[in-house]
PDB file of C-alpha atoms in Angstrom:
ATOM      1  CA  MET A   1      32.215 -16.078  45.691  1.00  0.00           C
ATOM      2  CA  CYS A   2      31.410 -13.343  48.194  1.00  0.00           C
ATOM      3  CA  PHE A   3      31.866 -13.715  51.930  1.00  0.00           C
ATOM      4  CA  ASN A   4      33.277 -10.335  53.011  1.00  0.00           C
ATOM      5  CA  VAL A   5      31.568  -6.993  52.434  1.00  0.00           C
ATOM      6  CA  ALA A   6      31.641  -3.380  53.627  1.00  0.00           C
ATOM      7  CA  THR A   7      28.421  -1.656  54.730  1.00  0.00           C
ATOM      8  CA  GLN A   8      29.372   1.718  56.167  1.00  0.00           C
ATOM      9  CA  THR A   9      27.055   4.104  54.308  1.00  0.00           C
ATOM     10  CA  PRO A  10      24.558   5.706  56.745  1.00  0.00           C
ATOM     11  CA  PRO A  11      20.965   4.441  56.394  1.00  0.00           C
ATOM     12  CA  ALA A  12      19.698   7.945  55.559  1.00  0.00           C
ATOM     13  CA  LYS A  13      21.821   7.993  52.396  1.00  0.00           C
ATOM     14  CA  LEU A  14      20.720   4.477  51.421  1.00  0.00           C
ATOM     15  CA  LYS A  15      17.116   5.541  51.941  1.00  0.00           C
ATOM     16  CA  GLU A  16      17.581   8.312  49.396  1.00  0.00           C
ATOM     17  CA  GLN A  17      19.583   6.296  46.863  1.00  0.00           C
ATOM     18  CA  PHE A  18      17.232   3.298  46.834  1.00  0.00           C
ATOM     19  CA  ASP A  19      14.054   5.383  47.111  1.00  0.00           C
ATOM     20  CA  LEU A  20      12.911   3.878  50.414  1.00  0.00           C
ATOM     21  CA  ASP A  21      10.079   4.880  52.727  1.00  0.00           C
ATOM     22  CA  GLU A  22      11.223   3.166  55.906  1.00  0.00           C
ATOM     23  CA  VAL A  23      14.438   2.192  57.680  1.00  0.00           C
ATOM     24  CA  VAL A  24      14.243  -0.250  60.593  1.00  0.00           C
ATOM     25  CA  LEU A  25      17.794  -0.619  61.886  1.00  0.00           C
ATOM     26  CA  PRO A  26      17.681   0.027  65.654  1.00  0.00           C
ATOM     27  CA  ASP A  27      21.268  -1.069  66.279  1.00  0.00           C
ATOM     28  CA  TRP A  28      22.920   0.089  63.057  1.00  0.00           C
ATOM     29  CA  GLU A  29      26.648   0.734  63.008  1.00  0.00           C
ATOM     30  CA  PRO A  30      29.106   1.025  60.108  1.00  0.00           C
ATOM     31  CA  HIS A  31      30.929  -2.147  59.111  1.00  0.00           C
ATOM     32  CA  TYR A  32      34.117  -1.632  57.128  1.00  0.00           C
ATOM     33  CA  SER A  33      34.667  -5.373  56.879  1.00  0.00           C
ATOM     34  CA  LEU A  34      31.933  -7.879  57.609  1.00  0.00           C
ATOM     35  CA  THR A  35      32.339 -11.634  57.245  1.00  0.00           C
ATOM     36  CA  ALA A  36      29.468 -13.948  56.383  1.00  0.00           C
ATOM     37  CA  PHE A  37      30.893 -16.720  58.544  1.00  0.00           C
ATOM     38  CA  THR A  38      29.663 -15.018  61.728  1.00  0.00           C
ATOM     39  CA  TYR A  39      26.119 -15.054  60.248  1.00  0.00           C
ATOM     40  CA  PRO A  40      25.620 -11.349  60.997  1.00  0.00           C
ATOM     41  CA  GLN A  41      22.442  -9.320  60.869  1.00  0.00           C
ATOM     42  CA  VAL A  42      22.855  -6.918  57.946  1.00  0.00           C
ATOM     43  CA  PRO A  43      20.662  -4.266  56.275  1.00  0.00           C
ATOM     44  CA  VAL A  44      18.806  -5.672  53.263  1.00  0.00           C
ATOM     45  CA  ILE A  45      15.767  -4.829  51.156  1.00  0.00           C
ATOM     46  CA  LEU A  46      13.266  -7.650  50.655  1.00  0.00           C
ATOM     47  CA  SER A  47      10.945  -8.154  47.688  1.00  0.00           C
ATOM     48  CA  GLU A  48       7.977  -8.407  50.059  1.00  0.00           C
ATOM     49  CA  ALA A  49       8.804  -4.906  51.375  1.00  0.00           C
ATOM     50  CA  PRO A  50      10.763  -3.229  48.554  1.00  0.00           C
ATOM     51  CA  ARG A  51      10.733   0.229  50.133  1.00  0.00           C
ATOM     52  CA  LYS A  52      11.997  -0.832  53.552  1.00  0.00           C
ATOM     53  CA  LEU A  53      15.565  -1.355  54.788  1.00  0.00           C
ATOM     54  CA  GLN A  54      15.695  -3.957  57.555  1.00  0.00           C
ATOM     55  CA  GLU A  55      18.037  -6.451  59.186  1.00  0.00           C
ATOM     56  CA  VAL A  56      18.201 -10.074  58.057  1.00  0.00           C
ATOM     57  CA  SER A  57      20.736 -12.772  58.938  1.00  0.00           C
ATOM     58  CA  TRP A  58      23.364 -13.761  56.387  1.00  0.00           C
ATOM     59  CA  GLY A  59      22.871 -17.483  55.919  1.00  0.00           C
ATOM     60  CA  LEU A  60      19.696 -18.899  54.366  1.00  0.00           C
ATOM     61  CA  ILE A  61      17.968 -21.736  56.184  1.00  0.00           C
ATOM     62  CA  PRO A  62      15.423 -23.443  53.889  1.00  0.00           C
ATOM     63  CA  TYR A  63      11.876 -23.659  55.214  1.00  0.00           C
ATOM     64  CA  TRP A  64      11.963 -27.486  55.050  1.00  0.00           C
ATOM     65  CA  VAL A  65      14.804 -27.920  57.587  1.00  0.00           C
ATOM     66  CA  THR A  66      13.529 -29.919  60.577  1.00  0.00           C
ATOM     67  CA  THR A  67      16.098 -29.622  63.382  1.00  0.00           C
ATOM     68  CA  GLN A  68      18.328 -26.981  64.966  1.00  0.00           C
ATOM     69  CA  GLN A  69      21.403 -29.076  64.234  1.00  0.00           C
ATOM     70  CA  GLN A  70      20.497 -29.322  60.563  1.00  0.00           C
ATOM     71  CA  ALA A  71      19.850 -25.571  60.486  1.00  0.00           C
ATOM     72  CA  LYS A  72      23.304 -24.822  61.916  1.00  0.00           C
ATOM     73  CA  GLU A  73      24.964 -27.121  59.411  1.00  0.00           C
ATOM     74  CA  ILE A  74      23.157 -25.999  56.286  1.00  0.00           C
ATOM     75  CA  ARG A  75      23.515 -22.241  56.663  1.00  0.00           C
ATOM     76  CA  SER A  76      27.303 -22.457  56.282  1.00  0.00           C
ATOM     77  CA  TYR A  77      26.659 -23.817  52.775  1.00  0.00           C
ATOM     78  CA  THR A  78      24.023 -21.247  51.811  1.00  0.00           C
ATOM     79  CA  LEU A  79      25.931 -17.991  52.270  1.00  0.00           C
ATOM     80  CA  ASN A  80      26.220 -17.843  48.478  1.00  0.00           C
ATOM     81  CA  ALA A  81      24.108 -19.335  45.687  1.00  0.00           C
ATOM     82  CA  LYS A  82      25.228 -19.722  42.076  1.00  0.00           C
ATOM     83  CA  SER A  83      22.893 -17.853  39.730  1.00  0.00           C
ATOM     84  CA  GLU A  84      23.420 -20.561  37.106  1.00  0.00           C
ATOM     85  CA  THR A  85      21.861 -23.266  39.314  1.00  0.00           C
ATOM     86  CA  VAL A  86      19.686 -21.336  41.768  1.00  0.00           C
ATOM     87  CA  PHE A  87      16.458 -22.525  40.110  1.00  0.00           C
ATOM     88  CA  GLU A  88      17.493 -26.179  40.499  1.00  0.00           C
ATOM     89  CA  LYS A  89      19.199 -26.496  43.901  1.00  0.00           C
ATOM     90  CA  PRO A  90      16.864 -27.794  46.667  1.00  0.00           C
ATOM     91  CA  SER A  91      18.038 -25.166  49.173  1.00  0.00           C
ATOM     92  CA  PHE A  92      17.261 -22.270  46.838  1.00  0.00           C
ATOM     93  CA  ARG A  93      14.701 -23.106  44.158  1.00  0.00           C
ATOM     94  CA  ALA A  94      11.642 -22.402  46.316  1.00  0.00           C
ATOM     95  CA  SER A  95      12.949 -18.929  47.210  1.00  0.00           C
ATOM     96  CA  VAL A  96      14.030 -17.416  43.900  1.00  0.00           C
ATOM     97  CA  LEU A  97      10.718 -16.069  42.664  1.00  0.00           C
ATOM     98  CA  PRO A  98       8.758 -15.360  45.859  1.00  0.00           C
ATOM     99  CA  ARG A  99      11.635 -14.178  48.063  1.00  0.00           C
ATOM    100  CA  ARG A 100      14.353 -12.014  46.527  1.00  0.00           C
ATOM    101  CA  CYS A 101      16.464  -9.317  48.161  1.00  0.00           C
ATOM    102  CA  ILE A 102      19.346  -6.927  47.700  1.00  0.00           C
ATOM    103  CA  LEU A 103      22.204  -6.086  50.042  1.00  0.00           C
ATOM    104  CA  PRO A 104      23.463  -2.486  49.640  1.00  0.00           C
ATOM    105  CA  VAL A 105      27.245  -2.426  50.085  1.00  0.00           C
ATOM    106  CA  ASP A 106      30.145  -0.006  49.747  1.00  0.00           C
ATOM    107  CA  GLY A 107      32.379  -2.737  48.402  1.00  0.00           C
ATOM    108  CA  PHE A 108      33.587  -6.273  48.975  1.00  0.00           C
ATOM    109  CA  PHE A 109      36.825  -8.173  49.464  1.00  0.00           C
ATOM    110  CA  GLU A 110      38.357 -10.942  47.376  1.00  0.00           C
ATOM    111  CA  TRP A 111      41.711 -12.715  47.604  1.00  0.00           C
ATOM    112  CA  TYR A 112      44.333 -13.112  44.890  1.00  0.00           C
ATOM    113  CA  ALA A 113      46.374 -16.325  45.075  1.00  0.00           C
ATOM    114  CA  ALA A 114      50.086 -16.239  44.168  1.00  0.00           C
ATOM    115  CA  GLY A 115      53.113 -18.195  45.311  1.00  0.00           C
ATOM    116  CA  GLY A 116      51.180 -20.179  47.879  1.00  0.00           C
ATOM    117  CA  LYS A 117      49.881 -16.985  49.526  1.00  0.00           C
ATOM    118  CA  LYS A 118      46.661 -15.003  49.327  1.00  0.00           C
ATOM    119  CA  PHE A 119      46.503 -11.235  49.054  1.00  0.00           C
ATOM    120  CA  PRO A 120      43.294  -9.311  49.856  1.00  0.00           C
ATOM    121  CA  TYR A 121      41.791  -6.789  47.472  1.00  0.00           C
ATOM    122  CA  PHE A 122      39.020  -4.311  48.121  1.00  0.00           C
ATOM    123  CA  ILE A 123      36.622  -3.823  45.217  1.00  0.00           C
ATOM    124  CA  ARG A 124      34.287  -0.843  45.024  1.00  0.00           C
ATOM    125  CA  ALA A 125      32.458   1.283  42.458  1.00  0.00           C
ATOM    126  CA  GLN A 126      34.517   3.759  40.474  1.00  0.00           C
ATOM    127  CA  ASN A 127      32.175   6.521  41.652  1.00  0.00           C
ATOM    128  CA  LYS A 128      32.634   5.455  45.315  1.00  0.00           C
ATOM    129  CA  GLN A 129      28.859   5.084  45.726  1.00  0.00           C
ATOM    130  CA  PRO A 130      27.045   2.112  47.313  1.00  0.00           C
ATOM    131  CA  PHE A 131      25.705  -0.566  44.991  1.00  0.00           C
ATOM    132  CA  ALA A 132      23.423  -3.582  45.307  1.00  0.00           C
ATOM    133  CA  LEU A 133      24.282  -7.254  45.586  1.00  0.00           C
ATOM    134  CA  ALA A 134      21.417  -9.546  44.587  1.00  0.00           C
ATOM    135  CA  GLY A 135      20.218 -12.296  46.887  1.00  0.00           C
ATOM    136  CA  ILE A 136      17.371 -14.575  47.888  1.00  0.00           C
ATOM    137  CA  TYR A 137      15.940 -15.301  51.326  1.00  0.00           C
ATOM    138  CA  ASP A 138      13.796 -17.768  53.204  1.00  0.00           C
ATOM    139  CA  ARG A 139      12.142 -18.160  56.582  1.00  0.00           C
ATOM    140  CA  TRP A 140      12.591 -21.138  58.856  1.00  0.00           C
ATOM    141  CA  VAL A 141      10.535 -21.880  61.966  1.00  0.00           C
ATOM    142  CA  ASN A 142      12.373 -23.422  64.901  1.00  0.00           C
ATOM    143  CA  THR A 143       9.770 -25.915  66.089  1.00  0.00           C
ATOM    144  CA  ASP A 144      11.461 -26.203  69.504  1.00  0.00           C
ATOM    145  CA  THR A 145      11.174 -22.501  70.310  1.00  0.00           C
ATOM    146  CA  GLY A 146       8.693 -21.136  67.775  1.00  0.00           C
ATOM    147  CA  GLU A 147      11.283 -18.576  66.695  1.00  0.00           C
ATOM    148  CA  ILE A 148      11.181 -17.482  63.054  1.00  0.00           C
ATOM    149  CA  HIS A 149      14.579 -17.143  61.395  1.00  0.00           C
ATOM    150  CA  SER A 150      14.931 -14.968  58.285  1.00  0.00           C
ATOM    151  CA  GLY A 151      18.147 -15.568  56.373  1.00  0.00           C
ATOM    152  CA  PHE A 152      19.516 -14.682  52.943  1.00  0.00           C
ATOM    153  CA  SER A 153      22.055 -15.914  50.431  1.00  0.00           C
ATOM    154  CA  LEU A 154      23.995 -13.751  47.969  1.00  0.00           C
ATOM    155  CA  LEU A 155      23.901 -14.756  44.324  1.00  0.00           C
ATOM    156  CA  THR A 156      27.153 -15.155  42.422  1.00  0.00           C
ATOM    157  CA  THR A 157      28.030 -15.263  38.752  1.00  0.00           C
ATOM    158  CA  ALA A 158      31.033 -15.797  36.517  1.00  0.00           C
ATOM    159  CA  ALA A 159      33.639 -13.111  37.120  1.00  0.00           C
ATOM    160  CA  ASN A 160      34.197 -10.212  34.766  1.00  0.00           C
ATOM    161  CA  PRO A 161      37.809  -9.847  33.497  1.00  0.00           C
ATOM    162  CA  LEU A 162      38.817  -7.661  36.465  1.00  0.00           C
ATOM    163  CA  LEU A 163      37.446 -10.035  39.091  1.00  0.00           C
ATOM    164  CA  ALA A 164      38.738 -13.074  37.201  1.00  0.00           C
ATOM    165  CA  ARG A 165      42.278 -11.715  37.542  1.00  0.00           C
ATOM    166  CA  ILE A 166      41.837 -10.979  41.234  1.00  0.00           C
ATOM    167  CA  HIS A 167      39.771 -13.958  42.366  1.00  0.00           C
ATOM    168  CA  ASN A 168      41.950 -16.222  40.250  1.00  0.00           C
ATOM    169  CA  SER A 169      41.306 -19.403  42.235  1.00  0.00           C
ATOM    170  CA  LYS A 170      37.518 -19.464  41.668  1.00  0.00           C
ATOM    171  CA  GLN A 171      36.872 -16.740  39.075  1.00  0.00           C
ATOM    172  CA  ARG A 172      33.504 -15.904  40.617  1.00  0.00           C
ATOM    173  CA  GLN A 173      31.980 -12.642  41.793  1.00  0.00           C
ATOM    174  CA  PRO A 174      28.798 -11.447  43.485  1.00  0.00           C
ATOM    175  CA  LEU A 175      25.845 -10.564  41.260  1.00  0.00           C
ATOM    176  CA  ILE A 176      26.154  -6.765  41.274  1.00  0.00           C
ATOM    177  CA  MET A 177      23.221  -4.632  40.176  1.00  0.00           C
ATOM    178  CA  HIS A 178      22.689  -0.995  39.315  1.00  0.00           C
ATOM    179  CA  THR A 179      19.931   0.717  41.291  1.00  0.00           C
ATOM    180  CA  ASP A 180      17.369   0.422  38.490  1.00  0.00           C
ATOM    181  CA  THR A 181      18.181  -3.260  37.920  1.00  0.00           C
ATOM    182  CA  ALA A 182      17.901  -3.869  41.661  1.00  0.00           C
ATOM    183  CA  LYS A 183      14.388  -2.421  41.618  1.00  0.00           C
ATOM    184  CA  ALA A 184      13.455  -4.819  38.827  1.00  0.00           C
ATOM    185  CA  TRP A 185      14.940  -7.710  40.838  1.00  0.00           C
ATOM    186  CA  LEU A 186      12.658  -6.804  43.752  1.00  0.00           C
ATOM    187  CA  SER A 187       9.509  -6.643  41.621  1.00  0.00           C
ATOM    188  CA  PRO A 188       6.811  -8.955  43.064  1.00  0.00           C
ATOM    189  CA  LYS A 189       5.676 -10.014  39.574  1.00  0.00           C
ATOM    190  CA  LEU A 190       9.091 -11.085  38.304  1.00  0.00           C
ATOM    191  CA  THR A 191       9.013 -14.241  36.160  1.00  0.00           C
ATOM    192  CA  ARG A 192      11.797 -16.793  35.809  1.00  0.00           C
ATOM    193  CA  LEU A 193      12.753 -15.510  32.355  1.00  0.00           C
ATOM    194  CA  GLU A 194      12.832 -11.948  33.629  1.00  0.00           C
ATOM    195  CA  ALA A 195      14.895 -12.979  36.643  1.00  0.00           C
ATOM    196  CA  GLU A 196      17.415 -14.844  34.491  1.00  0.00           C
ATOM    197  CA  SER A 197      17.715 -11.835  32.196  1.00  0.00           C
ATOM    198  CA  LEU A 198      19.051  -9.888  35.201  1.00  0.00           C
ATOM    199  CA  PHE A 199      21.878 -12.364  35.810  1.00  0.00           C
ATOM    200  CA  GLN A 200      24.355 -10.128  34.021  1.00  0.00           C
ATOM    201  CA  VAL A 201      28.073  -9.729  34.688  1.00  0.00           C
ATOM    202  CA  PHE A 202      28.713  -6.216  36.018  1.00  0.00           C
ATOM    203  CA  PRO A 203      30.997  -4.125  33.743  1.00  0.00           C
ATOM    204  CA  GLU A 204      34.603  -4.115  34.938  1.00  0.00           C
ATOM    205  CA  GLU A 205      35.090  -0.494  33.903  1.00  0.00           C
ATOM    206  CA  GLU A 206      32.627   0.574  36.603  1.00  0.00           C
ATOM    207  CA  LEU A 207      34.708  -1.007  39.357  1.00  0.00           C
ATOM    208  CA  GLU A 208      38.090  -0.315  40.905  1.00  0.00           C
ATOM    209  CA  ALA A 209      40.235  -2.630  42.991  1.00  0.00           C
ATOM    210  CA  PHE A 210      43.381  -2.342  45.090  1.00  0.00           C
ATOM    211  CA  THR A 211      45.309  -4.412  47.601  1.00  0.00           C
ATOM    212  CA  VAL A 212      44.639  -3.886  51.304  1.00  0.00           C
ATOM    213  CA  SER A 213      46.453  -5.149  54.375  1.00  0.00           C
ATOM    214  CA  LYS A 214      45.838  -8.582  55.855  1.00  0.00           C
ATOM    215  CA  LEU A 215      44.197  -6.833  58.773  1.00  0.00           C
ATOM    216  CA  VAL A 216      40.965  -7.708  56.984  1.00  0.00           C
ATOM    217  CA  ASN A 217      41.656 -11.370  57.789  1.00  0.00           C
ATOM    218  CA  GLN A 218      41.322 -10.492  61.488  1.00  0.00           C
ATOM    219  CA  HIS A 219      37.804  -9.102  60.949  1.00  0.00           C
ATOM    220  CA  VAL A 220      38.734  -5.741  62.429  1.00  0.00           C
ATOM    221  CA  ASN A 221      35.951  -3.176  62.041  1.00  0.00           C
ATOM    222  CA  SER A 222      37.983  -0.094  61.153  1.00  0.00           C
ATOM    223  CA  PRO A 223      38.373   2.165  58.095  1.00  0.00           C
ATOM    224  CA  GLU A 224      41.991   1.000  58.060  1.00  0.00           C
ATOM    225  CA  VAL A 225      40.987  -2.326  56.498  1.00  0.00           C
ATOM    226  CA  GLN A 226      39.995  -0.461  53.318  1.00  0.00           C
ATOM    227  CA  GLN A 227      43.206   1.541  52.968  1.00  0.00           C
ATOM    228  CA  PRO A 228      45.498   0.706  50.010  1.00  0.00           C
ATOM    229  CA  TYR A 229      48.463  -1.452  51.003  1.00  0.00           C
ATOM    230  CA  ASP A 230      51.420  -2.462  48.845  1.00  0.00           C
ATOM    231  CA  TYR A 231      52.864  -5.966  48.695  1.00  0.00           C
ATOM    232  CA  PRO A 232      56.383  -5.805  47.192  1.00  0.00           C
ATOM    233  CA  GLU A 233      56.134  -9.437  46.067  1.00  0.00           C
ATOM    234  CA  LEU A 234      53.270  -8.511  43.751  1.00  0.00           C
ATOM    235  CA  GLY A 235      55.399  -5.924  41.971  1.00  0.00           C
ATOM    236  CA  LEU A 236      53.401  -3.722  39.635  1.00  0.00           C
ATOM    237  CA  MET A 237      50.379  -6.018  39.482  1.00  0.00           C
ATOM    238  CA  LEU A 238      47.677  -3.352  39.492  1.00  0.00           C
ATOM    239  CA  PHE A 239      44.057  -3.972  38.565  1.00  0.00           C
TER     240      PHE A 239
END
């Protein structure tokens, strides 16, 4: 699964890398560790505006939700969506083709379970460059206030060998895409078969991972959360 990401690359660099025309992030700041469970506003690129970087809330609320209470409850279950079932699940199936998105990140965190404890790892690209996580989004209208809520869910897939060793309790990982694949994912004419062909496991040799301190569990926004940290009890378990 994927609930903790890093998004510290300046928007100007993302604009160049993802070939964007517009960046609308009035309150942007770097996030070295960002948790989905606070339902943050994060910079994403939507299929309806594939050359624009803008803020959207993490936590998809399906358009058919009727009450605020239901909206609050459901978004905690829609932070991630399994790519294998996204075309069937009621919360997601209406969004996959018309409303797709990518979240540019510098890396993400997963936890390795051993001896009744969990140890955080930071996973990033070998070349240290940002990469895209694939997602879907929806819009929900709060009928009490008229407010329109835009929220997204990150797609996940079976873990590659590297992530399977790290995220050993679930053996899942986010659906990572190269820049060219991300552009295809955002194409407005994408069919179901074409979309499913993009549900590929990202090569492990293009990623690197290392243990970091449990400071990340405290949701501290500091470069320190991404610094390598050794746990003697793990010995020489390097990935």
